[in-house]
Coordinates of C-alpha atoms and ligand atoms in Angstrom, one line a residue:
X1 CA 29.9 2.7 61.8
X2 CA 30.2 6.0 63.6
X3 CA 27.1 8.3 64.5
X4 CA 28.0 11.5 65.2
X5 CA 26.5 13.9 67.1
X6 CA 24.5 17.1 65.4
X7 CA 27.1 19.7 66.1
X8 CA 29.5 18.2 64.2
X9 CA 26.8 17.5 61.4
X10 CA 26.5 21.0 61.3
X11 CA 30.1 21.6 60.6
X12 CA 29.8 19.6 57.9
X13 CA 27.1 21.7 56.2
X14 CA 28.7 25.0 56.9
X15 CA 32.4 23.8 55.5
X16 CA 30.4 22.2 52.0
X17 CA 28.2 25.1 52.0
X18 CA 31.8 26.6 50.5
X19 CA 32.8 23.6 48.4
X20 CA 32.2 23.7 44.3
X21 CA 34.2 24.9 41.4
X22 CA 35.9 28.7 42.0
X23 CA 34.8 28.4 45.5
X24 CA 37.8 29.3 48.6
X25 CA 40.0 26.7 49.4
X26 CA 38.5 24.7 52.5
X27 CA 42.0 24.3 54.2
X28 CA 42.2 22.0 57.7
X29 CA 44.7 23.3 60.1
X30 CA 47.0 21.0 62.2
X31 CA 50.4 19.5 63.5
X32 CA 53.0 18.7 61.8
X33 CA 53.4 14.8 60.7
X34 CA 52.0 15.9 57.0
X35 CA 54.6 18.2 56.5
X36 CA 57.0 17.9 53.2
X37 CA 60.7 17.4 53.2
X38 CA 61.1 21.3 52.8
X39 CA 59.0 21.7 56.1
X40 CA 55.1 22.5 54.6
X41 CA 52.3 21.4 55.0
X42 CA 51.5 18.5 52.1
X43 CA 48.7 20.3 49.8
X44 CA 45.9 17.6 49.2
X45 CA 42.8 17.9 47.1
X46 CA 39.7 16.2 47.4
X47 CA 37.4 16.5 43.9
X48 CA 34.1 15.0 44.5
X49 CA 31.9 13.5 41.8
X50 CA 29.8 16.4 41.7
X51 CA 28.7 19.8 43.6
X52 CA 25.1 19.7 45.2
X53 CA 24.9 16.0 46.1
X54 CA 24.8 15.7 50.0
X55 CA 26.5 11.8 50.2
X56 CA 29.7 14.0 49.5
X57 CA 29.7 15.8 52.6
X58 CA 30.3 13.4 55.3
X59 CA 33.0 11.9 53.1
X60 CA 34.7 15.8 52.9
X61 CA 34.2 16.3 57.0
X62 CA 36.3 12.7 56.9
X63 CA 39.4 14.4 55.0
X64 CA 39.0 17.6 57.1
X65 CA 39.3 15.3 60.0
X66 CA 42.3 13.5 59.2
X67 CA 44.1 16.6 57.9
X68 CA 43.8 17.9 61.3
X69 CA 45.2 15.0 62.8
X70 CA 47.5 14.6 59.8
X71 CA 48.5 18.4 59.3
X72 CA 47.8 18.7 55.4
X73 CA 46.3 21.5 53.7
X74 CA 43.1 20.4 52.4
X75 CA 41.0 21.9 49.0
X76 CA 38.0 20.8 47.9
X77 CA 36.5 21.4 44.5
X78 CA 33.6 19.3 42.6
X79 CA 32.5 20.2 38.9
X80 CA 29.1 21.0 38.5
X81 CA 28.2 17.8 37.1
X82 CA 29.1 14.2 37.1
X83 CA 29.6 13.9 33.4
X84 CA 32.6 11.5 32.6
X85 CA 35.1 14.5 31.2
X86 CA 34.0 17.0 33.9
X87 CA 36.9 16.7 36.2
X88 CA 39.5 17.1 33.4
X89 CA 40.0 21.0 34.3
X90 CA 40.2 20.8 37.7
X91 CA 42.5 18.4 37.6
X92 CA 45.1 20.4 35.2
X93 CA 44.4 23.5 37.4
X94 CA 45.7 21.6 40.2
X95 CA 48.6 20.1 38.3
X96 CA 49.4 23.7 38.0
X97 CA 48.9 24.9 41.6
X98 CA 51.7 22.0 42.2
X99 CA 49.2 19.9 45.0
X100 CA 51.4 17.3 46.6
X101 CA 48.1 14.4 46.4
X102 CA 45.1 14.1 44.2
X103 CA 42.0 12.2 46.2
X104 CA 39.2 11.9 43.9
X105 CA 36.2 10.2 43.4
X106 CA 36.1 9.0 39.2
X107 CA 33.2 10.3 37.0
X108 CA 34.7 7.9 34.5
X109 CA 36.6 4.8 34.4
X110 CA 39.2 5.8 31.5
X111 CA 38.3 9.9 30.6
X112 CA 40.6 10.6 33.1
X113 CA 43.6 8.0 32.3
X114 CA 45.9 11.4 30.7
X115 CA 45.5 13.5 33.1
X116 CA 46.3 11.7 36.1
X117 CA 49.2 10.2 34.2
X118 CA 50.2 13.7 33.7
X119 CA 50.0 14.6 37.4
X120 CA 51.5 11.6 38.4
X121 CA 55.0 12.8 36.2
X122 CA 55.1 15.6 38.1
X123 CA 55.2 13.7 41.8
X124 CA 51.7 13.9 42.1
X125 CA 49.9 11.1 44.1
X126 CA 46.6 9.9 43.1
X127 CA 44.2 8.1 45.1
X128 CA 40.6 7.5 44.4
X129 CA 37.5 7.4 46.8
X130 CA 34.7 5.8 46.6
X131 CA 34.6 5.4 42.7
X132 CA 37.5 4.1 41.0
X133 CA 39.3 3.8 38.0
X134 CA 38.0 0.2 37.4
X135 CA 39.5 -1.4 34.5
X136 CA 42.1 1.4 34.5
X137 CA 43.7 1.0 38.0
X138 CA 47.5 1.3 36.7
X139 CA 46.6 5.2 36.5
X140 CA 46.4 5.5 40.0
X141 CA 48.6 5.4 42.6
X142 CA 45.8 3.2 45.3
X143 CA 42.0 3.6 46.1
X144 CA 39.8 3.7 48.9
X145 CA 36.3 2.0 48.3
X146 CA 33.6 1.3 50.9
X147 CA 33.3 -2.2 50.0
X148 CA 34.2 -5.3 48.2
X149 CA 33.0 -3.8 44.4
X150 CA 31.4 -7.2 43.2
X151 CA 29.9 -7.8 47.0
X152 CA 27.8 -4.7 47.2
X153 CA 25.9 -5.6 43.7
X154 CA 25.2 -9.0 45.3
X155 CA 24.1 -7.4 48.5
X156 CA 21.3 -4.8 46.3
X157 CA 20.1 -8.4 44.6
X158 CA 19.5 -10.3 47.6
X159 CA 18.2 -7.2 49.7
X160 CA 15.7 -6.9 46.8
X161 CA 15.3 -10.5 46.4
X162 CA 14.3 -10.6 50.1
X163 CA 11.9 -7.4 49.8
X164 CA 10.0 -9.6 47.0
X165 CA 10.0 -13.1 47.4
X166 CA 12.5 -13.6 45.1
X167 CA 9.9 -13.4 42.4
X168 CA 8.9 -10.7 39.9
X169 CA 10.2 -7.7 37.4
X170 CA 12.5 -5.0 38.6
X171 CA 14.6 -2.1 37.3
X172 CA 17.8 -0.2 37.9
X173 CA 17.8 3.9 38.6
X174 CA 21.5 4.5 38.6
X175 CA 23.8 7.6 38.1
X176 CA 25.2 8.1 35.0
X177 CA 26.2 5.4 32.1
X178 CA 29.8 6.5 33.3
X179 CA 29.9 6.3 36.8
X180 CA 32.8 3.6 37.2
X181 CA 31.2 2.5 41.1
X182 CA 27.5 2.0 40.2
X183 CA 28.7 0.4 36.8
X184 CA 30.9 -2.0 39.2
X185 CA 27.9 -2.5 41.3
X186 CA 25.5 -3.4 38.9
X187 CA 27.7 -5.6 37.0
X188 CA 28.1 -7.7 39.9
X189 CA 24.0 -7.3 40.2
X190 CA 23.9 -9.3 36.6
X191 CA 26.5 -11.9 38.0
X192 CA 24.3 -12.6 41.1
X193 CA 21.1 -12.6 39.1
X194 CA 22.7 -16.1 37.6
X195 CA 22.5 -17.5 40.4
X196 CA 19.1 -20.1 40.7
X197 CA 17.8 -18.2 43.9
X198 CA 17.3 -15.3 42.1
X199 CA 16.0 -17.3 38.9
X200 CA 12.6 -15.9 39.1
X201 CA 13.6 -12.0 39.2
X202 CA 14.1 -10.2 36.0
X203 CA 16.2 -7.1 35.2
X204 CA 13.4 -5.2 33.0
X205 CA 15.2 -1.9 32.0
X206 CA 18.3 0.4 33.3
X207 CA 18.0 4.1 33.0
X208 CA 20.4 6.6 34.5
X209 CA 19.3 9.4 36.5
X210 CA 22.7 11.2 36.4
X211 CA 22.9 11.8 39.7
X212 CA 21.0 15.2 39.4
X213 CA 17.4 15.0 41.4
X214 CA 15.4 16.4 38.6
X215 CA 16.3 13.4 35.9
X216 CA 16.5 11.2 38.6
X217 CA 12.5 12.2 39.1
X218 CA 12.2 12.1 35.6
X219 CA 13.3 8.4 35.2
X220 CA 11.8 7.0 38.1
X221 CA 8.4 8.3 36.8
X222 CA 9.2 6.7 33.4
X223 CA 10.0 3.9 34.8
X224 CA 6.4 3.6 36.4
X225 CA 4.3 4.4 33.3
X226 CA 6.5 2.0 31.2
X227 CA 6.2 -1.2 33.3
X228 CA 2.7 -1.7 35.1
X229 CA 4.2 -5.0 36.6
X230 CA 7.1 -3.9 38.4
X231 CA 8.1 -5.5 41.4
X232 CA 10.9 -3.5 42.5
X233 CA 13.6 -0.8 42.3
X234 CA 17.0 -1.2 42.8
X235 CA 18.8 2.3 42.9
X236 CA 21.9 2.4 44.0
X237 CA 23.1 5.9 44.2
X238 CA 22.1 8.5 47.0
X239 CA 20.3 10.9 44.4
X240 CA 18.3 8.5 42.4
X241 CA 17.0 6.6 45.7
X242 CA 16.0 10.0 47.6
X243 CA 14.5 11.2 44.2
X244 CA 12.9 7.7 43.4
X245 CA 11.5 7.7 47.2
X246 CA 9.7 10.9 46.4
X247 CA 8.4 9.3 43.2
X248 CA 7.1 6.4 44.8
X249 CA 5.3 8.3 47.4
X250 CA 3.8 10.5 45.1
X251 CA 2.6 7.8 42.8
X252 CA 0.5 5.7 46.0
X253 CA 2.2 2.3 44.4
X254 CA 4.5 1.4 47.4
X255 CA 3.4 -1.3 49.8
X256 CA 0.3 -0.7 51.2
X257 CA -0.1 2.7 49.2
X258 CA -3.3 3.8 48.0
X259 CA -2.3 3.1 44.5
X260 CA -0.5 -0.4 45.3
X261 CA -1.0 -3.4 42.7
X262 CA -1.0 -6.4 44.9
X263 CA 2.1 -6.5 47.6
X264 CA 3.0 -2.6 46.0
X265 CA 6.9 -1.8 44.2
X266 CA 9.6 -2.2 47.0
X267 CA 11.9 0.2 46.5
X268 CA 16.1 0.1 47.4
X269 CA 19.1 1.4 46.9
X270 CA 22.3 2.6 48.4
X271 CA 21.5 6.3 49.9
X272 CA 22.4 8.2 53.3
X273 CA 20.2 7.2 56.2
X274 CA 19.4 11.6 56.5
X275 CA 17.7 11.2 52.8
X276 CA 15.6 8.3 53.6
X277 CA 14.6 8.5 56.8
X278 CA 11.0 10.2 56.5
X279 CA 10.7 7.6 53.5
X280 CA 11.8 4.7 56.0
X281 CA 9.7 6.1 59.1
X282 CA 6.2 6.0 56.6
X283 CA 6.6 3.2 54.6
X284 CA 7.4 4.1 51.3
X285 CA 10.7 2.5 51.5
X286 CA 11.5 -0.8 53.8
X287 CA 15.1 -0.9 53.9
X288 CA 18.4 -0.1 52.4
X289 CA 21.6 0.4 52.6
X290 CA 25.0 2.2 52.8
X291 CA 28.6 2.3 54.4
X292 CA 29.6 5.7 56.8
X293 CA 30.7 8.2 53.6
X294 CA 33.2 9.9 56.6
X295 CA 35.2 6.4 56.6
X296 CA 36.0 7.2 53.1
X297 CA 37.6 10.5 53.1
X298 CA 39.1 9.9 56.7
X299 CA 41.3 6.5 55.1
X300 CA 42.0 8.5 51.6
X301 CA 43.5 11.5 53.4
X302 CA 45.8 9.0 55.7
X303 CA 46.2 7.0 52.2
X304 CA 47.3 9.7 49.9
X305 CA 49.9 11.3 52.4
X306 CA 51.6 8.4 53.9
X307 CA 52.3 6.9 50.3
X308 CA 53.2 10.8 48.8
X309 CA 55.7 10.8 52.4
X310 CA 56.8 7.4 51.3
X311 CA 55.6 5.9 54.5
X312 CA 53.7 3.5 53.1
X313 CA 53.9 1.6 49.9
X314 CA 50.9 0.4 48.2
X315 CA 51.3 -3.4 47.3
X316 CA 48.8 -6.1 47.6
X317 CA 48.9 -7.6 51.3
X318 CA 50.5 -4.2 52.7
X319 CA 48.6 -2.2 55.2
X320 CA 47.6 0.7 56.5
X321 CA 47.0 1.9 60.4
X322 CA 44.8 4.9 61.2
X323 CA 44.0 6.3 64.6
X324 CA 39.9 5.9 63.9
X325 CA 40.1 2.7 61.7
X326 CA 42.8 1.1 62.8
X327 CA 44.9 -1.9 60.3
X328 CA 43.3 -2.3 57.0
X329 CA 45.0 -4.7 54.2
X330 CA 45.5 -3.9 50.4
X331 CA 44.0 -5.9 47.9
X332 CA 45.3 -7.2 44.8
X333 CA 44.2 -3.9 42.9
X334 CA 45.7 -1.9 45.3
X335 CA 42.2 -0.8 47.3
X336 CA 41.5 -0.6 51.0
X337 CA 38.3 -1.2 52.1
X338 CA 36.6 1.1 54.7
X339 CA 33.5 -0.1 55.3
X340 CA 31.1 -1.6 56.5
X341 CA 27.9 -1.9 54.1
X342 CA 24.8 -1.4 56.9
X343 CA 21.1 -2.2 56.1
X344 CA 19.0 0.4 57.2
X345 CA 15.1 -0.5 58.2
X346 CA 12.4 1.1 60.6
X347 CA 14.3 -0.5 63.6
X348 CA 17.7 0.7 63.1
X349 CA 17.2 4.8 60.9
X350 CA 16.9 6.9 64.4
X351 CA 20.4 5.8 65.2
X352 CA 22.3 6.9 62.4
X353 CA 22.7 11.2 61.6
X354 CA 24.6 11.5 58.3
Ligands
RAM1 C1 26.0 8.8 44.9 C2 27.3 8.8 44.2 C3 28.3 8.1 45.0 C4 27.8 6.8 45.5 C5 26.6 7.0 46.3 C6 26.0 5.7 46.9 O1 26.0 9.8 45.9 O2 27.1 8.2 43.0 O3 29.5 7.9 44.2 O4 28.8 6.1 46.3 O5 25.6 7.6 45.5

């Protein structure tokens, strides 16, 4: 996992400060090994999940990065929301503006099947980040995800499992009933939860928080009135656990809090260590966890323009070399892992700045 220093952090802010629908092209200069038979620079366009939400930030710097290194021309433009059909128009617009790749991270599994098979007639190549086309994967052309889908559901169970005893009521605050990733995830929660270990844990209720802060707040609050005996919170999306953080603190019912039943509601998730830290560093939250976002967009901008320059092609086993992450291996569906999941407690927050 990489920490990088502040300066570069600020960077970050400054270039996503510009990002969102209608906003001016972001474009990374560079050298030449991007460049298209006719000599230009390859166009590539990133399309986030949603505008506003700070996990996508480190992930851009990581294309910006590797389009320097790379020499590709790099947009960036998220819809205002993370609703499953949002990213339908900006797609077609870029279809139009004749990009040479197509990075983006799925609000739906299947909403966006036509349009990518549209782009992809046209010599488009797709690659998704961070939340894939799962179920759908024949639509696109590979993927980048931060981890093993079904591993990161089991690793949320077991973190919780460990935060409780293995013992007691809990709940889900995800993103939204679309989001192909935290879908993954969670499925892979119920399929651990099977498991005897975890026999004594129950899943009480689901509720989706849409990755906005406000209904995040808004379900983590109805969550608390609605189930006086809850143990624990997973939520794994960087809104709903920095929204469900402030919640908890609010409410006095973490561990220890003035408000706490017994042992108090642990609360995790998957969310950036700059969220959480305060939450970390004053007890509210115990631990957590997340990949480095930048590894993301760093591999998908190598990904995309080595398989659109037909330098690389995508089949199970196959691999890729980068200068930062050096060989990673395709799987069966076509996805690169880049890694790794990190648990984040008291001891180890200060260290990371992202
Ligand atoms: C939110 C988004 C993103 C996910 C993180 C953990 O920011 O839903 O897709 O990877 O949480």
């Amino acid at each position: 996992m990489q920490r990088r220093p502040a300066a570069l952090l600020a960077l970050v802010l400054v270039v996503a400060a510009g990002c969102g629908k209608g906003a001016a092209p972001g474009t990374a200069a560079g050298g030449t090994a991007g460049g298209s038979a006719s000599g230009e620079r390859l166009k590539v366009v990133y399309i986030p999940k949603n505008t506003g939400n700070p996990y996508f930030k480190p992930v851009i710097k990581g294309f910006e990065d590797a389009c320097q290194e790379i020499g590709c021309e790099l947009t960036t433009l998220a819809p205002a929301n993370a609703e499953g059909t949002s990213q339908v128009s900006i797609i077609k617009e870029q279809i139009q503006r004749r990009v040479d790749v197509i990075a983006i991270s799925a609000n739906s599994p299947d909403a966006l099947n036509q349009v990518l098979d549209q782009a992809r007639s046209r010599g488009i190549t797709v690659v998704t980040v961070d939340s894939d086309l799962v179920g759908n994967e024949s639509h696109r052309d590979a993927a980048v995800l931060p981890a093993d889908f079904g591993q990161i559901g089991e690793g949320q169970v077991e973190l919780l499992g460990s935060l409780i005893g293995y013992e007691g009521d809990f709940a889900i605050l995800s993103a939204t009933p679309d989001a192909p990733n935290q879908n993954a995830w969670i499925a892979g929660m119920k399929e651990t939860l099977k498991n005897p270990k975890y026999a004594k844990m129950r899943l009480v209720d689901t509720v989706y928080g849409d990755d906005e802060p406000q209904k995040s707040t808004t379900e983590c609050e109805a969550l608390l009135a609605k189930h006086p005996n809850l143990r624990g919170i997973i939520s794994p999306t960087s809104v709903g656990l920095a929204a469900g953080a402030q919640v908890l603190e609010q409410s006095g019912r973490f561990p220890g809090g003035p408000k706490a039943t017994g042992p108090g509601i642990q609360l995790t998730g998957l969310s950036t260590p700059n969220q959480l830290k305060k939450f970390v560093q004053n007890g509210v939250v115990t631990s957590f966890q997340l990949w480095d976002p930048y590894n993301e967009g760093y591999l998908a901008a190598y990904l995309g323009t080595q398989i659109h320059g037909k330098k690389l092609q995508p089949k199970a086993g196959a691999s890729i070399e980068t200068p930062k992450l050096g060989k990673q291996t395709f799987s069966e569906k076509l996805e690169l892992v880049s890694g790794p999941l990190v648990t984040f407690d008291k001891k180890n927050i200060a260290q990371f700045d992202f």
